[in-house]
Tab-separated table of C-alpha atoms in Angstrom:
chain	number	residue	atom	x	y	z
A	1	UNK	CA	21.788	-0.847	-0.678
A	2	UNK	CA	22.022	-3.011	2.467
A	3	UNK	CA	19.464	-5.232	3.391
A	4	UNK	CA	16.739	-4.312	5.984
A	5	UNK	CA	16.379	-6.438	8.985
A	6	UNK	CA	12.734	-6.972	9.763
A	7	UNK	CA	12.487	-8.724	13.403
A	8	UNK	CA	9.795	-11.604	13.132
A	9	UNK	CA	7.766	-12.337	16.324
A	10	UNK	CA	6.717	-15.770	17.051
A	11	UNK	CA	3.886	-15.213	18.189
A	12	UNK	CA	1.469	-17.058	20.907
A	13	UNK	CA	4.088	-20.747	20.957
A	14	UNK	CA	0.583	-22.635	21.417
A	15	UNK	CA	-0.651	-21.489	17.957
A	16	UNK	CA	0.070	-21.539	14.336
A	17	UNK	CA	2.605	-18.813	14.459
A	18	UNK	CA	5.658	-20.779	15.091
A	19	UNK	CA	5.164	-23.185	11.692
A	20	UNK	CA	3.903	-20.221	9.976
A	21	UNK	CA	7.221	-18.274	10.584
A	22	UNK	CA	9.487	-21.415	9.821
A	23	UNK	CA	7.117	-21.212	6.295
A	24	UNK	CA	7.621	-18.480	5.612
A	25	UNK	CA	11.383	-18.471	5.959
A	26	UNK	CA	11.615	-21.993	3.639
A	27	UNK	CA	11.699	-19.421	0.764
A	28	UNK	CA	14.304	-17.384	-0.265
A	29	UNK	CA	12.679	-14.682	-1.763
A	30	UNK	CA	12.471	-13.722	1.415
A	31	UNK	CA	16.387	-13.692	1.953
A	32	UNK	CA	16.635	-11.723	-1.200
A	33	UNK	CA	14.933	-8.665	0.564
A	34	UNK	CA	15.760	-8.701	3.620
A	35	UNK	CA	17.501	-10.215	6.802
A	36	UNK	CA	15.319	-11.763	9.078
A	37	UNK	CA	15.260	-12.637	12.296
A	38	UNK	CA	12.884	-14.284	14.707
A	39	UNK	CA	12.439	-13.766	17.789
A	40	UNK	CA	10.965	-16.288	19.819
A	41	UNK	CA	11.943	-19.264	21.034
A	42	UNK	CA	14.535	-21.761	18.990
A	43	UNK	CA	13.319	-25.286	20.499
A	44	UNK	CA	9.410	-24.295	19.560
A	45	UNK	CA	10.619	-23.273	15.684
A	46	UNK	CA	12.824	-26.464	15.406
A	47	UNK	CA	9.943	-28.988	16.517
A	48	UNK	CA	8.255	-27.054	13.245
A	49	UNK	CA	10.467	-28.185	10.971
A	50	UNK	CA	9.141	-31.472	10.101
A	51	UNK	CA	6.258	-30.319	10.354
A	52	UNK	CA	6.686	-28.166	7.529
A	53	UNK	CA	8.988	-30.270	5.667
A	54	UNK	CA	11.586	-27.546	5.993
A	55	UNK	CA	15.064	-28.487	5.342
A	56	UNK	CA	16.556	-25.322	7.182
A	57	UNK	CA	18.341	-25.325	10.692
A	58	UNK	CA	18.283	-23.156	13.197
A	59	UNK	CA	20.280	-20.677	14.499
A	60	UNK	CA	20.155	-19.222	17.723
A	61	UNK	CA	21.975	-16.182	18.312
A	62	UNK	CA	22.050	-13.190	21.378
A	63	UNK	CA	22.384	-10.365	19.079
A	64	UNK	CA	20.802	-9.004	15.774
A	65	UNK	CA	24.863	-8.888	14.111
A	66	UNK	CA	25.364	-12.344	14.874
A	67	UNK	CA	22.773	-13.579	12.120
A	68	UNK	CA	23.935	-15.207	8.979
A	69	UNK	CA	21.380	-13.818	7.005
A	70	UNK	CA	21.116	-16.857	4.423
A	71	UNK	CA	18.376	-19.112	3.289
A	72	UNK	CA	18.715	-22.115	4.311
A	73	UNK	CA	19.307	-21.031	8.143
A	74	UNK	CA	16.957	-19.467	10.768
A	75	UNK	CA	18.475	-16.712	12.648
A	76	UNK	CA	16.534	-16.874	16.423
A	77	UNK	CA	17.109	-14.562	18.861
A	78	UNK	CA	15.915	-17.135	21.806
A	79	UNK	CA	13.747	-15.752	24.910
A	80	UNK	CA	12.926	-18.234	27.644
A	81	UNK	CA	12.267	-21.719	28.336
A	82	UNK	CA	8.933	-22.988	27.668
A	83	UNK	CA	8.198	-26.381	29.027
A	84	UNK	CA	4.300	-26.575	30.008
A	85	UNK	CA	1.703	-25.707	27.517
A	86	UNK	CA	-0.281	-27.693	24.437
A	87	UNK	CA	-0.677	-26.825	21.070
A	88	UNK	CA	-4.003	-25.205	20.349
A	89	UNK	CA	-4.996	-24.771	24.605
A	90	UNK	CA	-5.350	-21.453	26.031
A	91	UNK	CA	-1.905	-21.009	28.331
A	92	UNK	CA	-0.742	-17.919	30.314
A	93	UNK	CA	2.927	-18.716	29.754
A	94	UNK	CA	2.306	-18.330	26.254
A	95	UNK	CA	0.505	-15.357	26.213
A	96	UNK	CA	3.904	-13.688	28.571
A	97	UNK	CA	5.935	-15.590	25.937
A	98	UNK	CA	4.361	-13.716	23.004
A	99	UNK	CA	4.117	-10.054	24.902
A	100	UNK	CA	8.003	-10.540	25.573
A	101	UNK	CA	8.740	-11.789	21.864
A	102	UNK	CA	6.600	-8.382	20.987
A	103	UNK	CA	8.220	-6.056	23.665
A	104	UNK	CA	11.848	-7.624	22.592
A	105	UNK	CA	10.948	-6.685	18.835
A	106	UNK	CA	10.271	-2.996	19.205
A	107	UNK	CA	13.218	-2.431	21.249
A	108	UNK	CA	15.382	-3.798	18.607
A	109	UNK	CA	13.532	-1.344	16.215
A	110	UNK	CA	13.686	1.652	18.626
A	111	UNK	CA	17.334	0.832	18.556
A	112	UNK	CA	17.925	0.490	14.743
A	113	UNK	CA	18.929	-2.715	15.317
A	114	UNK	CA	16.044	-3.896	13.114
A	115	UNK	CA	14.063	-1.791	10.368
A	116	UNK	CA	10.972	-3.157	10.835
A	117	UNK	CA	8.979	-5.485	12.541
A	118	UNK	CA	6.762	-8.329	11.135
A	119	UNK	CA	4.768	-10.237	13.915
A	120	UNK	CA	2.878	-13.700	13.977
A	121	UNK	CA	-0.840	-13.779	15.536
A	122	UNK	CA	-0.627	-13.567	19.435
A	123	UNK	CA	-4.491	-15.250	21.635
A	124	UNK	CA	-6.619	-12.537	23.529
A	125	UNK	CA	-7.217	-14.965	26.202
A	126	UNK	CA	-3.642	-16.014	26.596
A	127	UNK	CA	-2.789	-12.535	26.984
A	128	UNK	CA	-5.189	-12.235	29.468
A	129	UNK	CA	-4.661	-15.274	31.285
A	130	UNK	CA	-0.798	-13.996	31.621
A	131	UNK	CA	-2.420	-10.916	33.323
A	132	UNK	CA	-0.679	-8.840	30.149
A	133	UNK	CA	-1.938	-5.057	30.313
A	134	UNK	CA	-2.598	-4.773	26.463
A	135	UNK	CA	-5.428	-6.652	24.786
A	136	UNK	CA	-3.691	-6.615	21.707
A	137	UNK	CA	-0.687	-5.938	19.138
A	138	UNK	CA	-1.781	-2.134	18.412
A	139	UNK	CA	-2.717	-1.491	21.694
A	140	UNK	CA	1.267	-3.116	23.126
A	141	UNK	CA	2.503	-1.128	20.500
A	142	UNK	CA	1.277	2.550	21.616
A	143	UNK	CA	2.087	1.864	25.320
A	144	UNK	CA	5.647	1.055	23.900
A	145	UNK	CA	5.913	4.570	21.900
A	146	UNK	CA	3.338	5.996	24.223
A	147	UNK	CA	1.362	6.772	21.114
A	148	UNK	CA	-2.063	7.623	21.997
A	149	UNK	CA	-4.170	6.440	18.583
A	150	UNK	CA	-2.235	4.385	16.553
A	151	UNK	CA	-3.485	3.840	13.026
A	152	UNK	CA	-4.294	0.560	11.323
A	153	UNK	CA	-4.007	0.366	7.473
A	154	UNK	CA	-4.831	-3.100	5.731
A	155	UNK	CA	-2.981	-3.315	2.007
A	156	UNK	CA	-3.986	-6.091	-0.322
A	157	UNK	CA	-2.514	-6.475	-3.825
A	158	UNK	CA	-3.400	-2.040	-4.866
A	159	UNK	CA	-5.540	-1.535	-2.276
A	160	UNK	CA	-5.049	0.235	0.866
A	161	UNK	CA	-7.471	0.978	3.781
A	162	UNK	CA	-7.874	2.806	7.067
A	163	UNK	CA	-9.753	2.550	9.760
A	164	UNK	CA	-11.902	5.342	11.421
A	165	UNK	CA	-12.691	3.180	14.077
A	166	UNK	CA	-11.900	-0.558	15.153
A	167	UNK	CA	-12.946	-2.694	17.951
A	168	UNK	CA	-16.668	-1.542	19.141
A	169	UNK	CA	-19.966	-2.150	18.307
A	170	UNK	CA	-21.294	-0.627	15.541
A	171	UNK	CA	-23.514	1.949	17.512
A	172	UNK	CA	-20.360	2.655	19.394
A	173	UNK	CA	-18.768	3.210	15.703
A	174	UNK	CA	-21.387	5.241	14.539
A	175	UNK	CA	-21.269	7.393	17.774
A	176	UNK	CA	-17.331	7.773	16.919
A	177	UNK	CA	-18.131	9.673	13.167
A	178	UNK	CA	-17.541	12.995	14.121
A	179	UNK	CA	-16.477	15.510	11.560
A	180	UNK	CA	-13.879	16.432	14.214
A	181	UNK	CA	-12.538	12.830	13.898
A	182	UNK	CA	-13.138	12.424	10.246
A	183	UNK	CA	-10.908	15.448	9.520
A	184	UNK	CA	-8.344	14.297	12.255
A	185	UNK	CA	-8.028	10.664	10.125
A	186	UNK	CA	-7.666	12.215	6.588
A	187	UNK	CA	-5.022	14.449	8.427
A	188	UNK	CA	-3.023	11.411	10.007
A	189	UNK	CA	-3.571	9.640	7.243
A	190	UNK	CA	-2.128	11.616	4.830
A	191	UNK	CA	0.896	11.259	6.921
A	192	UNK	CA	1.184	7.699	7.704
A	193	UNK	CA	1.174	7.727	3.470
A	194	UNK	CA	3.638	10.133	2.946
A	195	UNK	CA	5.898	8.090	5.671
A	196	UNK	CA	5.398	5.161	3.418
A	197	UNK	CA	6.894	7.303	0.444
A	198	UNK	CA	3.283	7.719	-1.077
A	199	UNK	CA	3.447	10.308	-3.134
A	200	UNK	CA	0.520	12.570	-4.833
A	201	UNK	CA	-2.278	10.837	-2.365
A	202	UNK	CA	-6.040	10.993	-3.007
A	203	UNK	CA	-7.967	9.270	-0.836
A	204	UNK	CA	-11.766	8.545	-0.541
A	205	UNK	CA	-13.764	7.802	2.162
A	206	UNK	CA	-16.570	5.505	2.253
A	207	UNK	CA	-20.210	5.980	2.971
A	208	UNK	CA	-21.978	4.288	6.265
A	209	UNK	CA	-25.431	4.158	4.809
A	210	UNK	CA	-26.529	3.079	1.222
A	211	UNK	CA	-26.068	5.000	-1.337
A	212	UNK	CA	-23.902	7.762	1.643
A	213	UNK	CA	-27.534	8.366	2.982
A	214	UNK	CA	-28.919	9.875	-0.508
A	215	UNK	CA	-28.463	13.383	1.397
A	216	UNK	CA	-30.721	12.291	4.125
A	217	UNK	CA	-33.045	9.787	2.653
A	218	UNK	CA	-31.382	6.845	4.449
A	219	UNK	CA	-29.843	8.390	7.657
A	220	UNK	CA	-27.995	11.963	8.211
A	221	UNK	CA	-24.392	10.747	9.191
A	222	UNK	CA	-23.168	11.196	5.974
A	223	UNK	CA	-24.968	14.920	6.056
A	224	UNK	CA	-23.920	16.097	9.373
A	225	UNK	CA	-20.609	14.543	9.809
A	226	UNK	CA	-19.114	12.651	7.504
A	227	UNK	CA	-19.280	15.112	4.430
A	228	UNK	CA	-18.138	18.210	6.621
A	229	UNK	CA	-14.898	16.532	8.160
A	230	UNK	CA	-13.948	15.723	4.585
A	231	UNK	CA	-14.533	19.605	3.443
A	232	UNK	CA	-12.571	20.664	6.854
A	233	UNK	CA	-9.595	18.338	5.262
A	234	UNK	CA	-9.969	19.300	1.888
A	235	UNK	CA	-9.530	23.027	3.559
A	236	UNK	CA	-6.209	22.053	4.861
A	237	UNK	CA	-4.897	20.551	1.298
A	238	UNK	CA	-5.773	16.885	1.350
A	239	UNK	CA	-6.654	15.539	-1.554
A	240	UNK	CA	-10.109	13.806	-0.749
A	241	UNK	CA	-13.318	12.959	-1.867
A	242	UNK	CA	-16.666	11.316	-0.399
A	243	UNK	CA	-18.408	10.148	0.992
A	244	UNK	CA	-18.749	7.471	-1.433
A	245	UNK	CA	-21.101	4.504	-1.571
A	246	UNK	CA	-19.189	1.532	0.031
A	247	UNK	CA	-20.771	-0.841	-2.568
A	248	UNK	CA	-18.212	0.550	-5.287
A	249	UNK	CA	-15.464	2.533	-2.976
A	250	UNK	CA	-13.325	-0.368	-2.265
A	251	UNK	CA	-13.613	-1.838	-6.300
A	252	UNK	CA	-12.639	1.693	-7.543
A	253	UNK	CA	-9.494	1.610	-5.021
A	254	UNK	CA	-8.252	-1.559	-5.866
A	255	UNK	CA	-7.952	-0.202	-9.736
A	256	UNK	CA	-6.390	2.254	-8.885
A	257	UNK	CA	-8.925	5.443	-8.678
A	258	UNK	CA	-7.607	6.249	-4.717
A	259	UNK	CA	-4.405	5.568	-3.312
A	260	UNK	CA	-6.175	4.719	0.066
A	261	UNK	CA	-9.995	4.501	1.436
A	262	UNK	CA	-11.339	5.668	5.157
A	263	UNK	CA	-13.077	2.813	6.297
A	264	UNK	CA	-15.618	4.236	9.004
A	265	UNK	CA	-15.934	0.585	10.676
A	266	UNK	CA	-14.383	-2.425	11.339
A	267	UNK	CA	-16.113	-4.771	9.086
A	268	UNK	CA	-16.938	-2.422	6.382
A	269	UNK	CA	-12.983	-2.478	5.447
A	270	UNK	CA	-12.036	-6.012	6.815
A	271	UNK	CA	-14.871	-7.456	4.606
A	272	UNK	CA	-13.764	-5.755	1.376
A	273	UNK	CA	-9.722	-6.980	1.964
A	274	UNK	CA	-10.186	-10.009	3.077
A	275	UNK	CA	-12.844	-10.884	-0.384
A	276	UNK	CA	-10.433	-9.311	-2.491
A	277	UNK	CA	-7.653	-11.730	-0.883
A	278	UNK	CA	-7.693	-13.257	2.407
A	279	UNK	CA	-4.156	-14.502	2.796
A	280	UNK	CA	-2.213	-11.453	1.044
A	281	UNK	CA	-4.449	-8.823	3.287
A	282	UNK	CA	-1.647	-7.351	5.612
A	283	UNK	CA	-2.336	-4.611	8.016
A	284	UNK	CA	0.360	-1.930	8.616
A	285	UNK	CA	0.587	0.282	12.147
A	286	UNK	CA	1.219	3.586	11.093
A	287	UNK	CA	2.031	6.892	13.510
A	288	UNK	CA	4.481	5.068	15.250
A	289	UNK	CA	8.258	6.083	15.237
A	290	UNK	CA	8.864	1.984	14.069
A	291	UNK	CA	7.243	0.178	11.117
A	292	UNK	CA	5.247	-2.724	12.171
A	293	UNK	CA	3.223	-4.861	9.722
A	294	UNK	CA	1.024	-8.140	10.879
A	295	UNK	CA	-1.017	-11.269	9.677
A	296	UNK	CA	-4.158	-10.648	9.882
A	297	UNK	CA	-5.798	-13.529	11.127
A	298	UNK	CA	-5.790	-15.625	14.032
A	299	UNK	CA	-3.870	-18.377	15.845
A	300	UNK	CA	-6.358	-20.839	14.729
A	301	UNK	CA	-5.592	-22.736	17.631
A	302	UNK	CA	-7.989	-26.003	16.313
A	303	UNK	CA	-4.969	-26.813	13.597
A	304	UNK	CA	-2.132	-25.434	15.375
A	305	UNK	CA	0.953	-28.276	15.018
A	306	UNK	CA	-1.148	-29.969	11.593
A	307	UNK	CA	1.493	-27.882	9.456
A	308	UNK	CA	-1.731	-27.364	7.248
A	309	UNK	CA	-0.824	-23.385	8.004
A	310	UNK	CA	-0.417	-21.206	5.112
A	311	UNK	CA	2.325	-19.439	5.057
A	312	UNK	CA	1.691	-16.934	2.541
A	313	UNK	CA	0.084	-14.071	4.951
A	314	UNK	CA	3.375	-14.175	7.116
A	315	UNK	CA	5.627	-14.065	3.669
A	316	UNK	CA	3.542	-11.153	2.619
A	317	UNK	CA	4.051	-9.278	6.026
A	318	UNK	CA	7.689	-9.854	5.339
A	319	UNK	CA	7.856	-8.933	2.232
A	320	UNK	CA	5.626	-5.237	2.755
A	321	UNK	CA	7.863	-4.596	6.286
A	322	UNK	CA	10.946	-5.365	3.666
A	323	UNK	CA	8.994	-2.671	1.021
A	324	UNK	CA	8.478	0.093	3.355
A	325	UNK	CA	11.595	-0.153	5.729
A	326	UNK	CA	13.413	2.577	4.274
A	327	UNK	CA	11.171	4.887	4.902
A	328	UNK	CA	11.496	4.244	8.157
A	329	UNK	CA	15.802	4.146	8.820
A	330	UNK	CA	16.457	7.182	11.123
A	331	UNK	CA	12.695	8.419	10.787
């Protein structure tokens, strides 16, 4: 079967994304899987090469059929000139740099042109100083597909979890654990499974108080909400149970008890992924007509240029965009 081509953004140029990317593609397991090809800009990735002690060069092409496709060679799809900014310094043109590397990307996978998309870490505040519309990757992504709720899944080694909610407080969270939305998720995320090519799914979801509440003892979320959004899903055929204590939920998912877990906060399911393995924890967007999968950490701007990156969370988001692109071809 032909190889997928996952399109690799840069990322913000001012942060470790560049060297991480050039990493990542300095192995050829990579290669093996999948043709990549970056998309960013070709002077940035070939001041990384010493840096990572990467004998590779670069290739800079106009069009995804022009790439060779080989290890030992860099296929970059160049956007732009980029002349005034520092490593590791907040810098408008980098944050436009890294929205067009992103908005580039997706049309290439709206086009079938690439299969999937694997991006570098991108700086809130360079977005921002750029006056970019988006404050983020998921949030780009849905105004692209005009998706209204994208969904995030982390996967880490057999573990995979969604999120219920994401970036507010956690009273703002807690407000957000309807049994409405519960049974929406466990709907949608059934779905974004069977996309993957998931097959037979059980998922759990966890509890937000200890022990789920001890039916009331410790709070009434679980009571109220929680536990009647997952019998509403369970009505329409998913295969669910919970709520279950999220001291345990997360161990009994990694070995293999649930294909997936709902995560009702942001922390609750970033804290057990990143323990179990903080550079191998990838995060997938699911519900959008293009596969997308993502570091998950920063652009650790205070050792951007050092070449003391690791690589491994950008090989990983290769290597799981390379997994699940089939799924995806003509979707």
């Amino acid at each position: 079967m032909k190889k997928p081509v996952i399109a690799i953004t840069m990322g913000d140029p001012a942060g470790i994304g560049p060297e991480i990317t050039v990493g990542s593609l300095d192995k050829k397991e990579i290669y093996d899987i999948c043709t990549p090809v970056v998309v960013g800009n070709a002077d940035i990735l070939a001041k990384m090469l010493p840096v990572k002690k990467a004998d590779l060069k670069i290739n800079q092409i106009n069009e995804v059929h022009e790439a060779v496709g080989e290890y030992g060679t860099i296929d970059v799809i160049h956007l732009g000139e980029l002349n005034n900014f520092e490593l590791g310094q907040v810098n408008g043109e980098c944050g436009q740099a890294a929205f067009d590397y992103i908005k580039y990307a997706v049309e290439l996978c709206q086009s079938n042109q690439a299969q999937a998309m694997a991006t570098a870490p991108i700086n809130k505040e360079s977005l921002k100083a750029a006056e970019v519309p988006y404050i983020g990757h998921t949030e780009m992504l849905a105004g692209f597909a005009d998706v209204a709720d994208p969904l995030t899944m982390f996967e880490v080694l057999s573990m995979r979890i969604f999120f219920l909610t994401r970036h507010l407080s956690l009273k703002d969270a807690i407000g957000q654990m309807t049994k409405e939305r519960v049974h929406d998720y466990l709907i949608r995320c059934d779905a974004a499974l069977k996309q993957l090519g998931v097959e037979n799914r059980k998922f759990a979801v966890a509890g937000l108080n200890p022990h789920s509440g001890e039916n009331g003892l410790f709070g009434y979320e679980e009571v109220d909400e929680i536990r009647p959004g997952i019998e509403l899903a369970k009505a329409d055929g998913i295969d669910v149970v919970g709520p279950v204590p999220a001291d345990s939920v997360f161990h009994q998912a990694l070995n293999g008890r649930y294909d997936a877990v709902l995560s009702l906060y942001h922390d609750q399911g970033h804290i057990a992924a990143k323990m179990t393995d903080f550079h191998r924890t990838i995060s997938i967007t699911n519900g959008l007509p293009f596969l997308r999968t993502s570091v998950d950490h920063g652009t650790a701007f205070d050792i951007a240029g050092e070449g003391i990156a690791s690589s491994v969370s950008m090989e990983e988001a290769i290597k799981l965009a390379a997994k699940y692109a089939p799924h995806f071809i003509n979707a």
